[in-house]
PDB file of C-alpha atoms and ligand atoms in Angstrom:
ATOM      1  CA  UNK S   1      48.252  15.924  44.713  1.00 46.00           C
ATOM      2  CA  UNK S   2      44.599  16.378  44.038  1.00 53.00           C
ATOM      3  CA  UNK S   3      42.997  18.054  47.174  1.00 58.00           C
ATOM      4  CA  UNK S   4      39.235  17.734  47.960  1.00 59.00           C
ATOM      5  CA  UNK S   5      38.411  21.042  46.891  1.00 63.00           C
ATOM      6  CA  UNK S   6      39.662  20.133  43.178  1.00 64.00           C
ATOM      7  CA  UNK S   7      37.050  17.895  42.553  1.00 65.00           C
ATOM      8  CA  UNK S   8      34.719  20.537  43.910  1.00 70.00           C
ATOM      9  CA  UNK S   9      35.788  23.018  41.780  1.00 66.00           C
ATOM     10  CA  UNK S  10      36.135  20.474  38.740  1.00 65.00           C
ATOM     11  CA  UNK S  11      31.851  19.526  39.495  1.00 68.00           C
ATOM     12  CA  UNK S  12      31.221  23.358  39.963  1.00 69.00           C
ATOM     13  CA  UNK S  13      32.854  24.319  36.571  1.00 65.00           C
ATOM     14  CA  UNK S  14      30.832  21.315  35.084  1.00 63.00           C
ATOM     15  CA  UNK S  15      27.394  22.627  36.429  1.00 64.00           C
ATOM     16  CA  UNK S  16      28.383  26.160  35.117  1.00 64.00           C
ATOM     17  CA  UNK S  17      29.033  24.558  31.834  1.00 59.00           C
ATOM     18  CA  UNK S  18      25.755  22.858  31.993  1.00 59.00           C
ATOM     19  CA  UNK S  19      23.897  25.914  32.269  1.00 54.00           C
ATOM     20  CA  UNK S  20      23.088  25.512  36.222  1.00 61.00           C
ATOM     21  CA  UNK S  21      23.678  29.209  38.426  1.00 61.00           C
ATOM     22  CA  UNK S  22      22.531  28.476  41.844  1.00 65.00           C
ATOM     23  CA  UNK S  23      22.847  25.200  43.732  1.00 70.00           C
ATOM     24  CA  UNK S  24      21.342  24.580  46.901  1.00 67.00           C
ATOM     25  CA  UNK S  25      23.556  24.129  49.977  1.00 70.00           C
ATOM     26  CA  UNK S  26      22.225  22.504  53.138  1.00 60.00           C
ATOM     27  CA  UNK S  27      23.997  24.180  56.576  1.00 57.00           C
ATOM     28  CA  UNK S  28      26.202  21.182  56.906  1.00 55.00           C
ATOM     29  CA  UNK S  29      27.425  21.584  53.122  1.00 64.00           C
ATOM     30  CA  UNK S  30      28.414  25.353  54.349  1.00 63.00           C
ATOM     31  CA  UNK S  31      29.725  24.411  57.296  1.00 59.00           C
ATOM     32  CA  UNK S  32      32.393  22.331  55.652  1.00 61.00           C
ATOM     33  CA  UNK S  33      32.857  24.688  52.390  1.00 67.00           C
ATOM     34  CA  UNK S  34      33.545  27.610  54.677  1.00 64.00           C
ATOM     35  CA  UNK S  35      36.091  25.364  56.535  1.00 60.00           C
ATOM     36  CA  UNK S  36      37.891  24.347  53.453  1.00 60.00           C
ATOM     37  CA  UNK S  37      37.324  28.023  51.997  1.00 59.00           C
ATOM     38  CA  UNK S  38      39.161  29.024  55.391  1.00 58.00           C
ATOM     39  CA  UNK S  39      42.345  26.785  55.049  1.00 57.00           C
ATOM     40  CA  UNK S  40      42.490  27.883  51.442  1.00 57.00           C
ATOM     41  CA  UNK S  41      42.448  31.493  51.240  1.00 54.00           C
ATOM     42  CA  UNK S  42      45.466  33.964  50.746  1.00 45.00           C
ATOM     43  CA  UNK S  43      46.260  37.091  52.592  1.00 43.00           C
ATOM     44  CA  UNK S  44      44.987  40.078  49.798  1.00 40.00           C
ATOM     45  CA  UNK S  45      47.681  42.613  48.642  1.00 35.00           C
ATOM     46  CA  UNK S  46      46.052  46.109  49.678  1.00 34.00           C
ATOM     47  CA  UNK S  47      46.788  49.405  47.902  1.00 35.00           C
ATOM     48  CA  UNK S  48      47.969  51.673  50.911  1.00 32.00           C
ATOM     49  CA  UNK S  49      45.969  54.956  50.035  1.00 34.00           C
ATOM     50  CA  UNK S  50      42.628  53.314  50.659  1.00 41.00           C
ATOM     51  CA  UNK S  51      39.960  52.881  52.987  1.00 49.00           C
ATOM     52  CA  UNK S  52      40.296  49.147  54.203  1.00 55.00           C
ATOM     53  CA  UNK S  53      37.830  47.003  56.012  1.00 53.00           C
ATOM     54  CA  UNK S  54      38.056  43.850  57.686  1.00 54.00           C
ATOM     55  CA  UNK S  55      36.120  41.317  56.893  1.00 52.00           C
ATOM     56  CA  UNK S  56      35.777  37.365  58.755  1.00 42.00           C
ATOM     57  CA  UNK S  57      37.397  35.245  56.233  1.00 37.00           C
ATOM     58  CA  UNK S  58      34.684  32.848  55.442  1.00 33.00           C
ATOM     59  CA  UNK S  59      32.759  33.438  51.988  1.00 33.00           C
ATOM     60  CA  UNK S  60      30.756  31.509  50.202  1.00 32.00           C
ATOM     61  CA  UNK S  61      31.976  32.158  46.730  1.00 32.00           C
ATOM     62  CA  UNK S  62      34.197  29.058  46.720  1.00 30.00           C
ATOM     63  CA  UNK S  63      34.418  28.538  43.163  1.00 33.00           C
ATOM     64  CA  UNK S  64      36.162  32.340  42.868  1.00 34.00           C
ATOM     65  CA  UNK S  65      38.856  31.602  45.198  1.00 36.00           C
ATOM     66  CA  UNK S  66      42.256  29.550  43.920  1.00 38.00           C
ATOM     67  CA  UNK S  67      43.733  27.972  47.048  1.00 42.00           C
ATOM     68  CA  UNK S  68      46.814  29.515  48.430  1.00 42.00           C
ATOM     69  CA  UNK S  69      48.274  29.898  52.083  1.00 46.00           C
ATOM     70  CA  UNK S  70      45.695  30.286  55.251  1.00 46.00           C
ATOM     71  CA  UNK S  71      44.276  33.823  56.530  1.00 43.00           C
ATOM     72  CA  UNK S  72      42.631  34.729  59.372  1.00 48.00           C
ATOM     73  CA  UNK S  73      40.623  37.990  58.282  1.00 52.00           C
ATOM     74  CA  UNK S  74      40.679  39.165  54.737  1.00 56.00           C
ATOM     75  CA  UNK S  75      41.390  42.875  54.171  1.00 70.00           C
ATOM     76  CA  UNK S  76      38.808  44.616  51.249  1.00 78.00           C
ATOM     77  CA  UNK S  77      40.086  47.646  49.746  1.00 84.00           C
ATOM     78  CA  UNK S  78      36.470  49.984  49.583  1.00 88.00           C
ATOM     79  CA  UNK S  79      36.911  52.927  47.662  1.00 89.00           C
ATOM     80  CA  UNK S  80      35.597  56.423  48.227  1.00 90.00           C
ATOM     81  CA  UNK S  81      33.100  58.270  45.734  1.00 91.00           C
ATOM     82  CA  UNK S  82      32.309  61.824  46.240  1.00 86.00           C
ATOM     83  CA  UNK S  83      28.690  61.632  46.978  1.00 85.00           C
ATOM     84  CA  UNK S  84      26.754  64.218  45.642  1.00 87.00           C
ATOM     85  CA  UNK S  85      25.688  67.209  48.242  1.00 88.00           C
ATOM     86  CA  UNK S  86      22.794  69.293  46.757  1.00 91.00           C
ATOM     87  CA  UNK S  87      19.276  68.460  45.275  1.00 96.00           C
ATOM     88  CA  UNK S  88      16.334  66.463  46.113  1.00 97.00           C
ATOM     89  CA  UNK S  89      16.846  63.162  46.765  1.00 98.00           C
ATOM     90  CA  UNK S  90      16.119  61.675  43.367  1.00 98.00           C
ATOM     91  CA  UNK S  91      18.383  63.927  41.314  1.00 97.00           C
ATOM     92  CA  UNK S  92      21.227  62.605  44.142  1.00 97.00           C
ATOM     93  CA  UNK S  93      20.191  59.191  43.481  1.00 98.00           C
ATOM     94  CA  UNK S  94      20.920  59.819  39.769  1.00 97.00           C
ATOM     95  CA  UNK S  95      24.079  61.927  40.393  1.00 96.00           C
ATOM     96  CA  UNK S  96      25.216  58.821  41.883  1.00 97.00           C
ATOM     97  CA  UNK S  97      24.171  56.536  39.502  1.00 97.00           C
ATOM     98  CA  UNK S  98      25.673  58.461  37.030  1.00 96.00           C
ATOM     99  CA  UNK S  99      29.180  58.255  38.754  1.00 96.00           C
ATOM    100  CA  UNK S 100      28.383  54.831  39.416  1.00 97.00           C
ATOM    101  CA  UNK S 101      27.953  54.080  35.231  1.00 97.00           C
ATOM    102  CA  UNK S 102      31.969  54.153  34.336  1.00 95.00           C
ATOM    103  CA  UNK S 103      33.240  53.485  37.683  1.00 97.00           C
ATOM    104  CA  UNK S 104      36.874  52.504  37.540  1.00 96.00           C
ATOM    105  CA  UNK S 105      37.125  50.022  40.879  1.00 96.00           C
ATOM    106  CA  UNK S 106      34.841  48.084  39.945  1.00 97.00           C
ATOM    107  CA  UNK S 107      35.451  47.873  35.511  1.00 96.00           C
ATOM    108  CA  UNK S 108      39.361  47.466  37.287  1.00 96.00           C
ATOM    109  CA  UNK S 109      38.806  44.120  38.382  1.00 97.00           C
ATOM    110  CA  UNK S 110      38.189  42.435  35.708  1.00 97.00           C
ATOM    111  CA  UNK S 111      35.463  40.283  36.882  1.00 98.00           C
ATOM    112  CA  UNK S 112      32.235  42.339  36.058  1.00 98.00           C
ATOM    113  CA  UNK S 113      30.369  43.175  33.358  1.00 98.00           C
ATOM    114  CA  UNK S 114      30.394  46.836  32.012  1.00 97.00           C
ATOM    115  CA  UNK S 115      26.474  47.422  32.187  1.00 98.00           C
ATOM    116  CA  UNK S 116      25.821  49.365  34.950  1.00 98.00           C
ATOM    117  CA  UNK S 117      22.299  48.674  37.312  1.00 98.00           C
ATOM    118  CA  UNK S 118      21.411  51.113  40.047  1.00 98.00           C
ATOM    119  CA  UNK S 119      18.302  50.808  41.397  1.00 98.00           C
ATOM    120  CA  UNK S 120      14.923  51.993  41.077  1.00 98.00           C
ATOM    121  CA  UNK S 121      11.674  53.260  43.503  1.00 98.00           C
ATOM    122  CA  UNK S 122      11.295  55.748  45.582  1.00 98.00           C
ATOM    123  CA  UNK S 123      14.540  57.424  46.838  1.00 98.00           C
ATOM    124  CA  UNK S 124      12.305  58.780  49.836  1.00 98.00           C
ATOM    125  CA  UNK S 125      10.869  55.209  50.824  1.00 98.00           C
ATOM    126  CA  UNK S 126      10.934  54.088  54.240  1.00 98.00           C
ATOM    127  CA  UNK S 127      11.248  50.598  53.552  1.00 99.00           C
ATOM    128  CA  UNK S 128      14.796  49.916  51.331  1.00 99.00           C
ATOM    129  CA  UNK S 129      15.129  46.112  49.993  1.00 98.00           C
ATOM    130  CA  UNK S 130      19.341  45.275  49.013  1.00 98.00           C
ATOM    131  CA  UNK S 131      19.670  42.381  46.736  1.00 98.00           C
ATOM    132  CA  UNK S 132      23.418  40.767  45.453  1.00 98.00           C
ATOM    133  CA  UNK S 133      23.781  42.146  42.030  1.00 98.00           C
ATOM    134  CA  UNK S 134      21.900  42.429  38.454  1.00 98.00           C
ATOM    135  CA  UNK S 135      21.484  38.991  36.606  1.00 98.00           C
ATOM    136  CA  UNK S 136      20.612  38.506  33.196  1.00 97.00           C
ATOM    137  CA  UNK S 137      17.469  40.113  32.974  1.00 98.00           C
ATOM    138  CA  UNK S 138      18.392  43.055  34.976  1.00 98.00           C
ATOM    139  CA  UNK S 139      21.023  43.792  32.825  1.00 98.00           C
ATOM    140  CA  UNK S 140      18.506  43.169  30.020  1.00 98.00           C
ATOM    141  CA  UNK S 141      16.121  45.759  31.290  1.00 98.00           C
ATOM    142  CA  UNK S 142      18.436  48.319  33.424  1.00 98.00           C
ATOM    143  CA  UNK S 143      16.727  47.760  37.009  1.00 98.00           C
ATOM    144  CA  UNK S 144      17.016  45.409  39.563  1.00 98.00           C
ATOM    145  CA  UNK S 145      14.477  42.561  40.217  1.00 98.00           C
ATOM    146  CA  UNK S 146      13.077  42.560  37.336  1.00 98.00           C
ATOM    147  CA  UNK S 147      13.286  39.085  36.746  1.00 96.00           C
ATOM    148  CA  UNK S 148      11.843  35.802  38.294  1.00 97.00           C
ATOM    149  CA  UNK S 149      12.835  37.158  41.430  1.00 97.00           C
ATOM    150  CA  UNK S 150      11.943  40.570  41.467  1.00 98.00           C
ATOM    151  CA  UNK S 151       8.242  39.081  40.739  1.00 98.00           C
ATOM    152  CA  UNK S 152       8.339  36.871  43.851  1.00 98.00           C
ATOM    153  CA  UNK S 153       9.669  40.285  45.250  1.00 98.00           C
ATOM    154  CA  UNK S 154       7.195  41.850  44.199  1.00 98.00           C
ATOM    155  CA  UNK S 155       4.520  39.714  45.710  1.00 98.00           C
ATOM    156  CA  UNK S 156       5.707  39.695  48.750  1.00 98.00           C
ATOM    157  CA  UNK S 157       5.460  43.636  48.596  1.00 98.00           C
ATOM    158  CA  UNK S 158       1.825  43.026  47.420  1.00 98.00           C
ATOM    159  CA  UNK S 159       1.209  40.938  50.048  1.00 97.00           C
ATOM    160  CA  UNK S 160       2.465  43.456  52.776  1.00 98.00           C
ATOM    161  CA  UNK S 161       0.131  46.154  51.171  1.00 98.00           C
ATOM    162  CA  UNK S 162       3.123  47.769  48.935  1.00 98.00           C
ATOM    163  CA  UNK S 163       3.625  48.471  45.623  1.00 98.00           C
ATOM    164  CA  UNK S 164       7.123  48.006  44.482  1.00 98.00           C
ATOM    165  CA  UNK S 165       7.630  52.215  43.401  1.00 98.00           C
ATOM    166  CA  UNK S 166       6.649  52.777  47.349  1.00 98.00           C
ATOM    167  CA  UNK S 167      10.116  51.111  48.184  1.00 98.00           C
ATOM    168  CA  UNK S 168      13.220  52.168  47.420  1.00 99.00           C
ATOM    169  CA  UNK S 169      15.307  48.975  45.566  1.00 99.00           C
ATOM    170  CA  UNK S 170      18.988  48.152  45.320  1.00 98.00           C
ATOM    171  CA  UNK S 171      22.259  45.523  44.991  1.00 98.00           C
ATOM    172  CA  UNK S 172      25.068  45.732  46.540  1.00 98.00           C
ATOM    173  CA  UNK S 173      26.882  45.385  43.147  1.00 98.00           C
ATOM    174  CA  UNK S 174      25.866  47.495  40.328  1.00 98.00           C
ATOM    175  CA  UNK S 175      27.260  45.501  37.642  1.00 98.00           C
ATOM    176  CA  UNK S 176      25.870  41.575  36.465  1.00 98.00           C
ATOM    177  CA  UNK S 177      29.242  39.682  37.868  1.00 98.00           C
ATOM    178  CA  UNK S 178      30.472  37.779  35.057  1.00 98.00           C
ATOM    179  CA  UNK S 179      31.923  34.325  33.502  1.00 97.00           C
ATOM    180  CA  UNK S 180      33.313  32.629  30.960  1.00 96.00           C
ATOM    181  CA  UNK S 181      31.106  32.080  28.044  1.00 95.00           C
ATOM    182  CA  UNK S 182      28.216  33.847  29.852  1.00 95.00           C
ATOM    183  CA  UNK S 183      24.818  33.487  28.466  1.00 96.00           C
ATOM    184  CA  UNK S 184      21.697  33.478  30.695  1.00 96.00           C
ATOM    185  CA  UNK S 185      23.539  32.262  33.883  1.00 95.00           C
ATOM    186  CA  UNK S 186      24.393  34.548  37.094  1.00 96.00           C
ATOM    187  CA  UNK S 187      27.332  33.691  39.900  1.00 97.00           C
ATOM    188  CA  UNK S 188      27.034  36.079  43.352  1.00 96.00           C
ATOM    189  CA  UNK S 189      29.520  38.247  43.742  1.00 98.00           C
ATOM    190  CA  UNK S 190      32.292  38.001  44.956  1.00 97.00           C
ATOM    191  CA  UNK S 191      33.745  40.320  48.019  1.00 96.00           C
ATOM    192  CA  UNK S 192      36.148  42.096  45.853  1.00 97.00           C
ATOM    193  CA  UNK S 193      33.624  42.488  43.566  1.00 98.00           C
ATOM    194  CA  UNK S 194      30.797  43.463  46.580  1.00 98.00           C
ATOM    195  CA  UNK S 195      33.735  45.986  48.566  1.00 97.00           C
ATOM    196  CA  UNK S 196      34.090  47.961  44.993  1.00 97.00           C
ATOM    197  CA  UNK S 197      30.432  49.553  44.955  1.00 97.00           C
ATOM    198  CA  UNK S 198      30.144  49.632  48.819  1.00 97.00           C
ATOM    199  CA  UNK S 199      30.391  53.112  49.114  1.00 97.00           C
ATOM    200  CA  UNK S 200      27.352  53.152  46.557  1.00 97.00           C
ATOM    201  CA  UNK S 201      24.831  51.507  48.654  1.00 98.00           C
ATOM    202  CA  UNK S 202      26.339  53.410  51.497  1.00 97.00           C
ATOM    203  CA  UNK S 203      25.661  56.628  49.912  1.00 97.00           C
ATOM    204  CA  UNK S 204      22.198  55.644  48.903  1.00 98.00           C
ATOM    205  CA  UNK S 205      21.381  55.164  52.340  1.00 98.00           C
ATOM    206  CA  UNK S 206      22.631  58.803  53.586  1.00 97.00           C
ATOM    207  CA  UNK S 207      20.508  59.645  50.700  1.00 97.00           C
ATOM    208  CA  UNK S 208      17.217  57.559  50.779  1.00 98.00           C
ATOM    209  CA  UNK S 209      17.207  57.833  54.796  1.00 98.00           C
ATOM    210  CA  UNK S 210      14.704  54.601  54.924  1.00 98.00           C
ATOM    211  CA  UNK S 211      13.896  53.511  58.598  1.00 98.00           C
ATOM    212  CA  UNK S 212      14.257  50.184  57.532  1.00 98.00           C
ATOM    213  CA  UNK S 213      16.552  47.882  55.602  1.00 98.00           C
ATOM    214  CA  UNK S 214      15.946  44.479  54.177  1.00 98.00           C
ATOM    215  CA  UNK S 215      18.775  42.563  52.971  1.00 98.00           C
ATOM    216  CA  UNK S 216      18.126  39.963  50.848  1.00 98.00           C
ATOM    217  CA  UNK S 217      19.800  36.765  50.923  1.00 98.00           C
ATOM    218  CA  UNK S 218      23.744  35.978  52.653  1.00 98.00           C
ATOM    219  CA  UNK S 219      25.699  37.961  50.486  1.00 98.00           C
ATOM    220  CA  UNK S 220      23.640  40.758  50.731  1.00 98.00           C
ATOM    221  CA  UNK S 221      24.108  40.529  54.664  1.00 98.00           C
ATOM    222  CA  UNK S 222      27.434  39.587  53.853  1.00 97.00           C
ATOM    223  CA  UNK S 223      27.824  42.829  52.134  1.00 97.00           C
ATOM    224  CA  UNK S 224      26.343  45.313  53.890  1.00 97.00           C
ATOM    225  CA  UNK S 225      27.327  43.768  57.755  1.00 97.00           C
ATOM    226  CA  UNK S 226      29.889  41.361  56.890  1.00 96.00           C
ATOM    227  CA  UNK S 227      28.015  38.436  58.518  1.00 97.00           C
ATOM    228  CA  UNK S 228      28.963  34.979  57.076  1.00 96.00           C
ATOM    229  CA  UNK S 229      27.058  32.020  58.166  1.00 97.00           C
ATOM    230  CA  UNK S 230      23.204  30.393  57.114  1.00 97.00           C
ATOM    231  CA  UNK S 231      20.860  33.102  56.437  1.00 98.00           C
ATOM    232  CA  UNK S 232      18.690  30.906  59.401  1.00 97.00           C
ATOM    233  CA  UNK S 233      21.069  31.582  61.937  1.00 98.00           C
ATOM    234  CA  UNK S 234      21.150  35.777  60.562  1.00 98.00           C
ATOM    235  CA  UNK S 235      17.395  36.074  60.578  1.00 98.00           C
ATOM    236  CA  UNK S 236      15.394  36.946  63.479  1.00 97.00           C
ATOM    237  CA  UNK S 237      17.537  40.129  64.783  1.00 98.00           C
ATOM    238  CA  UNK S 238      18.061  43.376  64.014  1.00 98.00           C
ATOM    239  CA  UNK S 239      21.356  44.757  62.465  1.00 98.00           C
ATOM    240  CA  UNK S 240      22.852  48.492  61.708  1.00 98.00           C
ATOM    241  CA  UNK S 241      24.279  49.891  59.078  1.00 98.00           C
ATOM    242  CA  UNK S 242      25.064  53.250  58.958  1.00 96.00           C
ATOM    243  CA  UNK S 243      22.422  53.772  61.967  1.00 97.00           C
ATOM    244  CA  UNK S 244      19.446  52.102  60.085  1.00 98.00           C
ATOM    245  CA  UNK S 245      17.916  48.572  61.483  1.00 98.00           C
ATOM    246  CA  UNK S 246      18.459  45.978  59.140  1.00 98.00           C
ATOM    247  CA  UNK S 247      16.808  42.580  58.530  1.00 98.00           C
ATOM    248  CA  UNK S 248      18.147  39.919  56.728  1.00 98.00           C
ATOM    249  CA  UNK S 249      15.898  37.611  55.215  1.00 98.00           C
ATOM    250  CA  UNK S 250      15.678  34.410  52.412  1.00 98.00           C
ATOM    251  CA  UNK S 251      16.640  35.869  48.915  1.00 98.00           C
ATOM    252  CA  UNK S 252      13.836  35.785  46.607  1.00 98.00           C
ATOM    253  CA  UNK S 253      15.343  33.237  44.290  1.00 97.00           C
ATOM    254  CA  UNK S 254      15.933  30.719  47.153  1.00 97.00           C
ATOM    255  CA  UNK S 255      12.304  30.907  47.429  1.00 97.00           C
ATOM    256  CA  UNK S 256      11.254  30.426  44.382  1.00 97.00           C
ATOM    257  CA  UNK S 257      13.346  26.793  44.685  1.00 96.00           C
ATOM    258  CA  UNK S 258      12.151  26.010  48.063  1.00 95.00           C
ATOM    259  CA  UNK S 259       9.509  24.021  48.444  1.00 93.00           C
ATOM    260  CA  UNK S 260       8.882  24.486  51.860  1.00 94.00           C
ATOM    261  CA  UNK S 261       6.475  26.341  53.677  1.00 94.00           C
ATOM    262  CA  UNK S 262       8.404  27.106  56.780  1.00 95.00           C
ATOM    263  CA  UNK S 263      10.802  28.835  54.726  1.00 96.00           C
ATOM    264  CA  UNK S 264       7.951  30.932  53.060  1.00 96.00           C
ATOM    265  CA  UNK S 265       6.925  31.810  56.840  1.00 96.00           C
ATOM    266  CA  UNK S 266       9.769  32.348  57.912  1.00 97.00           C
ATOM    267  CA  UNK S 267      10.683  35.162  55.302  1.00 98.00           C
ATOM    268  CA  UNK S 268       6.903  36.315  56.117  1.00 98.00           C
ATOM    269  CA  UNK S 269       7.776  36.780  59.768  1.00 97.00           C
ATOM    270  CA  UNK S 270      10.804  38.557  58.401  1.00 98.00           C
ATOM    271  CA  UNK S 271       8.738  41.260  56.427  1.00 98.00           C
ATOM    272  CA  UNK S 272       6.138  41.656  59.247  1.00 98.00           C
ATOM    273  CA  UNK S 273       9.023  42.748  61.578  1.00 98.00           C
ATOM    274  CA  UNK S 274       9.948  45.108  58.979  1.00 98.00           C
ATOM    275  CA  UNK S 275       6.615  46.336  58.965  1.00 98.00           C
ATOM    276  CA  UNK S 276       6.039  46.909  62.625  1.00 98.00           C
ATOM    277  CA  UNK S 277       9.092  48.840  62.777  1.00 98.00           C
ATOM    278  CA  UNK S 278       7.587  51.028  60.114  1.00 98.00           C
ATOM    279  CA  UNK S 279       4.484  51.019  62.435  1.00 98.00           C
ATOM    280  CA  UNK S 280       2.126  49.950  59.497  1.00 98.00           C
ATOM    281  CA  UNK S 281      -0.619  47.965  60.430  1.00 98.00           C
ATOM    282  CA  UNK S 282      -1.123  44.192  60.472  1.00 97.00           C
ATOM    283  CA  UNK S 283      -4.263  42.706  60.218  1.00 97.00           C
ATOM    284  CA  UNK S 284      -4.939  39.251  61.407  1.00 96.00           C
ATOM    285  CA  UNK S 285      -5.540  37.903  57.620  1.00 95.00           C
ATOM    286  CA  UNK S 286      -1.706  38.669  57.417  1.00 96.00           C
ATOM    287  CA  UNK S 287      -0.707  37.089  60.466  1.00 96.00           C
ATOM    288  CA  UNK S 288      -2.425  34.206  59.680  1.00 94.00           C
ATOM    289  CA  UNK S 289      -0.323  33.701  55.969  1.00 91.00           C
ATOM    290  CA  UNK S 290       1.218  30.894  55.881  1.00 84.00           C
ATOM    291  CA  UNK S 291       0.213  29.573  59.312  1.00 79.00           C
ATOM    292  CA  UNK S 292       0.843  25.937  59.353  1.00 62.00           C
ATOM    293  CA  UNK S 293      -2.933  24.498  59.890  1.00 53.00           C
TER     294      UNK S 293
HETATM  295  N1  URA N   1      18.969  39.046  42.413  1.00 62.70           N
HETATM  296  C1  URA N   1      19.511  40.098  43.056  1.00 62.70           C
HETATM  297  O1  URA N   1      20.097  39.935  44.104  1.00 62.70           O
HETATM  298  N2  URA N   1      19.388  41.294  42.525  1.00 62.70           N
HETATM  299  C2  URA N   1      18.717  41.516  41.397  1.00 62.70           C
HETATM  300  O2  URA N   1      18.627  42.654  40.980  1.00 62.70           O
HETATM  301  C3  URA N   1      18.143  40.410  40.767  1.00 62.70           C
HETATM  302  C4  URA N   1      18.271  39.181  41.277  1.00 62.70           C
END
């Protein structure tokens, strides 16, 4: 019998065929994904050895997932890297990167591409910005946001009086997740796919030490603090991880689609919180962006 979900996935497939990598979801379309995604998803087989995390069982990454039997809490096997003890904080960052560039969890799966992205900026910043994972152009280029959203990112920066090298820039995943017949289009991660580099962006943070975090979009959030939901009902409180305060804000890309200016102010208001908890100044020109008149 053909379930709902079928004909989801059947229209999903077809917009992936057609070229399309991001389709906007209104709360109420989540709402009832994440219920069906619920009733759908299997309990995960977990090699014994590992760290384990658990994780709600809601995702967003529908399309992934084959239905099985229902599960309360999913369990995500996170792997362990050595992180590197000695050196300044760049040649770390690189010693990591480097360990990152043939890592076996994550080429394991299957579901990845073999290119690895790490990041780029300043591995002293204060201010550290976590995206999903490389998309076409990053992979292109080597470094994250580097394409249509890294140059909203980027102006955003510019517009809170940084230049991009000041921060310190990441993904959760290091590798462009991949699928079938892949040309120019992207997919998020999936949390398999997000749990196998975890203990990368963990790392970086020991590392980088910024005061502040900004996660960018849901599955970054979802990533880093395991919070499933809207991104409106995650924004406008802070978060920890691994002792830091983190934000969670619109991704880039969902700006460039929106047309709206309260979502524009709303990742504004985001960024200004970021930057009084760095204590750098704000002057009334910036409060005033985007102010409806
Ligand atoms: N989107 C992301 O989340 N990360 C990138 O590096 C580019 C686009």
């Amino acid at each position: 019998m053909s379930r709902p979900v079928d004909a989801l996935l059947d229209f999903l497939r077809g917009e992936e065929a057609r070229g399309v990598t991001h389709i906007h979801l209104d709360d109420d379309a989540k709402a009832l994904l994440r219920e069906l995604h619920r009733r759908a998803r299997a309990p995960k087989a977990v090699p014994a050895s590992a760290a384990v995390v658990s994780r709600p069982a809601e995702s967003v990454a529908v399309a992934e997932r084959p239905a099985a039997a229902p599960a309360e809490k999913t369990e995500l096997f996170v792997p362990e890297i050595s992180a590197p003890a000695a050196g300044s904080a760049a040649e770390r960052i690189a010693a990591l990167a480097a360990q990152a560039e043939n890592w076996a969890p994550a080429r394991k799966l299957g579901t990845l591409r073999t290119t690895m992205v790490f990041s780029t900026g300043n591995p002293e910043a204060d201010l550290m910005l976590v995206g999903e994972a490389p998309g076409y152009q990053e992979e292109l280029q080597g470094e994250p946001f580097v394409g249509p959203a890294g140059q909203k990112l980027n102006d955003i920066l510019k517009a809170m009086g940084l230049a991009r090298e000041q921060t310190y820039i990441s993904n959760i995943v290091k590798f462009r997740p991949a699928t079938a017949g892949q040309t120019t289009n992207n997919r998020k991660p999936t949390l398999e796919e997000m749990a196998s580099c975890l203990s990368f962006v963990r790392t970086e943070v020991e590392i980088v030490k910024p005061r502040c975090i900004v996660a960018l979009g849901g599955t970054a959030a979802e990533g880093l603090l395991g919070l499933t939901g809207s991104v409106s009902a995650m924004r406008g409180k802070w978060y920890e991880f691994n002792g830091i305060p983190v934000r969670v804000t619109y991704h880039p890309s969902y700006l460039l689609r929106s047309t709206s200016v309260r979502d524009k102010r709303a990742v504004w208001e985001d960024m200004m919180e970021a930057m009084e908890k760095l204590d750098m100044p704000i002057s009334e020109r910036q409060r005033a962006f985007f102010q409806q008149r």
